[in-house]
CSV table of C-alpha atoms in Angstrom, one decimal:
chain,number,residue,atom,x,y,z
I,649,SER,CA,-102.3,25.6,7.9
I,650,HIS,CA,-100.7,22.2,8.8
I,651,THR,CA,-98.7,23.8,11.5
I,652,LEU,CA,-101.8,25.6,12.9
I,653,LEU,CA,-103.7,22.4,12.8
I,654,THR,CA,-101.0,20.6,14.8
I,655,LEU,CA,-100.9,23.5,17.3
I,656,ALA,CA,-104.7,23.3,17.7
I,657,LYS,CA,-104.5,19.5,18.3
I,658,ILE,CA,-101.8,19.9,20.9
I,659,VAL,CA,-103.4,22.8,22.7
I,660,PHE,CA,-106.7,20.9,22.8
I,661,ARG,CA,-105.1,17.8,24.3
I,662,ILE,CA,-103.2,20.0,26.9
I,663,LEU,CA,-106.5,21.6,28.0
I,664,GLN,CA,-108.3,18.3,28.0
I,665,VAL,CA,-105.7,16.6,30.2
I,666,ARG,CA,-105.4,19.5,32.6
I,667,TRP,CA,-109.2,19.7,32.9
I,668,ALA,CA,-109.3,16.0,33.8
I,669,ALA,CA,-106.5,16.4,36.3
I,670,ARG,CA,-108.2,19.4,37.9
I,671,ALA,CA,-111.5,17.5,38.1
I,672,GLU,CA,-109.7,14.6,39.9
I,673,ILE,CA,-108.0,17.1,42.3
I,674,GLU,CA,-111.4,18.6,43.2
I,675,ILE,CA,-112.8,15.1,43.9
I,676,GLN,CA,-109.9,14.4,46.2
I,677,LYS,CA,-110.5,17.7,48.1
I,678,LYS,CA,-114.2,16.9,48.5
I,679,GLN,CA,-113.3,13.4,49.8
I,680,ALA,CA,-110.8,15.0,52.2
I,681,GLN,CA,-108.0,12.9,50.8
I,682,CYS,CA,-104.6,14.2,51.8
I,683,GLY,CA,-101.5,14.4,49.7
I,684,ASP,CA,-100.5,16.3,46.6
I,685,TYR,CA,-101.4,15.4,43.0
I,686,SER,CA,-98.3,13.5,41.9
I,687,LEU,CA,-96.7,13.4,38.5
I,688,LEU,CA,-97.5,9.7,38.2
I,689,GLN,CA,-101.2,10.5,38.5
I,690,TYR,CA,-100.8,13.2,35.8
I,691,GLN,CA,-99.1,10.7,33.5
I,692,GLU,CA,-102.0,8.2,34.1
I,693,LYS,CA,-104.4,10.9,33.0
I,694,CYS,CA,-102.3,11.6,29.9
I,695,ALA,CA,-102.3,7.9,29.1
I,696,ASN,CA,-106.1,7.7,29.5
I,697,GLU,CA,-107.1,11.0,27.8
I,698,ALA,CA,-104.5,11.2,25.0
I,699,LYS,CA,-103.4,7.7,24.1
I,700,TYR,CA,-100.4,7.3,21.9
I,701,GLU,CA,-101.7,4.9,19.3
I,702,TYR,CA,-102.6,4.8,15.7
I,703,GLY,CA,-105.7,6.9,14.9
I,704,SER,CA,-105.6,8.7,18.2
I,705,SER,CA,-105.6,12.5,18.4
I,706,GLY,CA,-102.9,12.1,21.0
I,707,GLY,CA,-100.5,11.1,18.3
I,708,SER,CA,-98.9,7.9,17.2
I,709,TYR,CA,-95.5,6.6,15.9
I,710,VAL,CA,-96.7,6.3,12.3
I,711,GLY,CA,-98.7,9.6,12.3
I,712,ASP,CA,-95.9,11.6,13.8
I,713,PHE,CA,-93.3,10.4,11.3
I,714,LEU,CA,-95.7,10.8,8.4
I,715,ASP,CA,-96.4,14.4,9.3
I,716,VAL,CA,-92.8,15.3,9.5
I,717,ILE,CA,-91.8,13.4,6.3
I,718,LEU,CA,-94.6,14.8,4.2
I,719,SER,CA,-93.8,18.3,5.3
I,720,PHE,CA,-90.2,17.7,4.4
I,721,GLY,CA,-91.1,16.2,1.0
I,722,LEU,CA,-93.2,19.2,0.1
I,723,LEU,CA,-90.5,21.6,1.2
I,724,VAL,CA,-87.6,20.1,-0.8
I,725,ASN,CA,-89.6,19.2,-3.9
I,726,PHE,CA,-91.2,22.5,-4.6
I,727,TRP,CA,-88.8,25.1,-3.1
I,728,SER,CA,-87.9,26.4,-6.6
I,729,VAL,CA,-91.4,27.5,-7.3
I,730,SER,CA,-91.6,29.9,-4.4
I,731,PRO,CA,-88.3,30.5,-2.6
I,732,LEU,CA,-89.9,32.9,-0.1
I,733,MET,CA,-92.5,30.3,0.9
I,734,THR,CA,-89.7,27.9,1.4
I,735,ILE,CA,-88.1,30.0,4.1
I,736,ILE,CA,-91.5,30.3,5.8
I,737,GLY,CA,-92.1,26.6,5.5
I,738,PHE,CA,-88.6,25.9,6.9
I,739,PHE,CA,-89.3,27.8,10.1
I,740,ALA,CA,-92.8,26.3,10.3
I,741,ASN,CA,-91.4,22.8,10.1
I,742,ILE,CA,-89.0,23.6,13.0
I,743,PHE,CA,-91.9,25.0,15.0
I,744,GLU,CA,-94.0,21.9,14.3
I,745,TYR,CA,-91.1,19.7,15.4
I,746,HIS,CA,-90.8,21.5,18.7
I,747,LEU,CA,-94.6,21.2,19.2
I,748,LEU,CA,-94.3,17.4,18.7
I,749,VAL,CA,-91.4,17.4,21.2
I,750,TYR,CA,-93.5,19.3,23.7
I,751,ARG,CA,-96.4,16.9,23.2
I,752,MET,CA,-94.2,13.9,23.6
I,753,THR,CA,-92.8,15.2,26.8
I,754,TRP,CA,-95.8,16.7,28.5
I,755,ILE,CA,-98.8,14.9,27.0
I,756,THR,CA,-97.6,11.5,25.9
I,757,CYS,CA,-95.3,11.3,28.9
I,758,ARG,CA,-94.6,7.6,28.6
I,759,PRO,CA,-95.2,6.0,25.2
I,760,PHE,CA,-95.4,2.3,24.7
I,761,PRO,CA,-92.1,0.7,25.8
I,762,HIS,CA,-91.7,-1.5,22.7
I,763,VAL,CA,-88.4,-2.3,21.2
I,764,SER,CA,-87.4,0.2,18.5
I,765,HIS,CA,-85.3,-0.8,15.5
I,766,GLY,CA,-84.1,2.7,14.9
I,767,LEU,CA,-84.8,5.0,12.0
I,768,HIS,CA,-83.4,2.9,9.3
I,769,GLU,CA,-86.7,2.7,7.3
I,770,VAL,CA,-87.3,6.4,7.7
I,771,VAL,CA,-83.8,7.2,6.5
I,772,ILE,CA,-84.4,5.2,3.4
I,773,ILE,CA,-87.6,7.1,2.7
I,774,LEU,CA,-85.8,10.4,3.2
I,775,GLU,CA,-83.1,9.3,0.8
I,776,VAL,CA,-85.7,8.6,-1.9
I,777,ILE,CA,-87.4,11.9,-1.3
I,778,VAL,CA,-84.1,13.8,-1.7
I,779,PHE,CA,-83.3,12.1,-5.0
I,780,VAL,CA,-86.8,12.7,-6.3
I,781,ALA,CA,-86.5,16.3,-5.2
I,782,ILE,CA,-83.3,16.7,-7.2
I,783,ALA,CA,-85.1,15.6,-10.4
I,784,VAL,CA,-88.3,17.5,-9.7
I,785,ASN,CA,-86.5,20.8,-9.0
I,786,ALA,CA,-84.3,20.5,-12.1
I,787,MET,CA,-87.4,20.0,-14.3
I,788,LEU,CA,-89.3,22.8,-12.6
I,789,VAL,CA,-86.5,25.3,-13.1
I,790,ILE,CA,-86.1,24.4,-16.8
I,791,CYS,CA,-89.7,23.8,-17.8
I,792,VAL,CA,-91.9,25.9,-15.5
I,793,VAL,CA,-90.0,28.8,-13.9
I,794,ARG,CA,-89.3,31.8,-16.1
I,795,THR,CA,-85.5,31.9,-16.7
I,796,ALA,CA,-83.0,32.6,-19.4
I,797,LEU,CA,-83.2,28.9,-20.5
I,798,ASP,CA,-86.8,29.3,-21.8
I,799,ASN,CA,-85.6,29.5,-25.4
I,800,LEU,CA,-83.6,26.2,-25.4
I,801,SER,CA,-84.7,23.3,-27.6
I,802,PRO,CA,-86.2,20.2,-25.9
I,803,TRP,CA,-83.0,18.2,-26.3
I,804,ASN,CA,-80.9,21.0,-24.8
I,805,GLU,CA,-83.4,21.3,-21.9
I,806,LEU,CA,-83.1,17.6,-21.3
I,807,ALA,CA,-79.3,17.9,-21.3
I,808,VAL,CA,-79.4,20.8,-18.8
I,809,ILE,CA,-81.8,18.8,-16.5
I,810,SER,CA,-79.5,15.8,-16.6
I,811,ALA,CA,-76.4,17.9,-15.9
I,812,SER,CA,-77.9,19.8,-13.1
I,813,GLY,CA,-79.3,16.6,-11.6
I,814,ALA,CA,-76.0,14.8,-11.8
I,815,CYS,CA,-74.2,17.8,-10.2
I,816,LEU,CA,-76.7,17.8,-7.3
I,817,VAL,CA,-76.4,14.0,-6.8
I,818,PHE,CA,-72.6,14.3,-6.8
I,819,ALA,CA,-72.8,17.1,-4.2
I,820,LYS,CA,-75.1,15.0,-2.0
I,821,VAL,CA,-72.8,12.0,-2.2
I,822,ILE,CA,-69.9,14.1,-1.2
I,823,LEU,CA,-71.8,15.6,1.8
I,824,LYS,CA,-73.0,12.1,2.8
I,825,VAL,CA,-69.4,10.7,2.8
I,826,ALA,CA,-68.1,13.8,4.7
I,827,LEU,CA,-70.8,13.5,7.4
I,828,GLN,CA,-70.4,9.7,8.0
I,829,GLU,CA,-69.1,10.2,11.6
I,830,LYS,CA,-71.7,9.4,14.2
I,831,PRO,CA,-73.1,12.2,16.3
I,832,GLN,CA,-71.7,12.5,19.8
I,833,ASP,CA,-75.1,11.9,21.5
I,834,LEU,CA,-75.4,8.5,19.7
I,835,VAL,CA,-71.9,7.6,20.9
I,836,ASP,CA,-72.8,8.6,24.5
I,837,ALA,CA,-76.0,6.6,24.3
I,838,ALA,CA,-74.3,3.5,23.0
I,839,ASP,CA,-71.6,3.8,25.8
I,840,GLN,CA,-74.3,4.1,28.5
I,841,ASN,CA,-76.1,1.1,27.1
I,842,ASP,CA,-73.0,-1.0,27.1
I,843,ASP,CA,-72.3,0.0,30.8
I,844,PHE,CA,-75.9,-0.9,31.7
I,845,GLN,CA,-75.5,-4.3,30.0
I,846,GLU,CA,-72.3,-5.0,31.9
I,847,LYS,CA,-74.0,-4.2,35.2
I,848,LEU,CA,-76.8,-6.6,34.3
I,849,GLN,CA,-74.5,-9.5,33.6
I,850,PRO,CA,-73.8,-10.4,37.3
I,851,LEU,CA,-77.6,-10.3,38.1
I,852,ARG,CA,-78.3,-12.6,35.1
I,853,LYS,CA,-75.7,-15.1,36.2
I,854,SER,CA,-76.9,-15.2,39.8
I,855,LYS,CA,-80.5,-15.7,38.6
I,856,LEU,CA,-79.4,-18.5,36.3
I,857,MET,CA,-77.4,-20.2,39.0
I,858,ALA,CA,-80.4,-19.9,41.4
I,859,THR,CA,-82.6,-21.5,38.8
I,860,GLU,CA,-80.2,-24.4,38.1
I,861,ALA,CA,-79.9,-25.0,41.9
């Protein structure tokens, strides 16, 4: 239902922006104005009709991340209750992510050009969700799901929960250490940024010298 709601919002915004653009094109035709309807004009309509800000149906930085994080949290915390629904939820999350990418590219077009400090805060939240999911799934498998461990005493159940949680945490730490290498796209982006900064240095020096003169 969450994915369908996201799809409905995006489709509604697409139709709204296109209707506004067509209305402006018709006005230009009636006024006998020459020239094609440019991409810059379409982006302006997107900024007016589907603003990228908090509380807007056009999306926002906070809302987009909350949707993705909450969906991820539900998926990893309760997968053991219904493994089949987990598979469906996994592909639904991928589909929702691509919907957000499409909306960012063709509806938002040009979000606010503020400085971004990266995804450090989001990564911390995801780390907490993963550790909580380890404990939740261990307790669900032992205490809720019907398994061969139903006849264990409470202390033995606690021991099994602790052991399984420790094993999962150990596996997570191993994977995190093994995957410490930066992705290639981040390395390329950092190299391009360094090259751009080097090209800006002569311009900054010339402006500084002109100001001092």
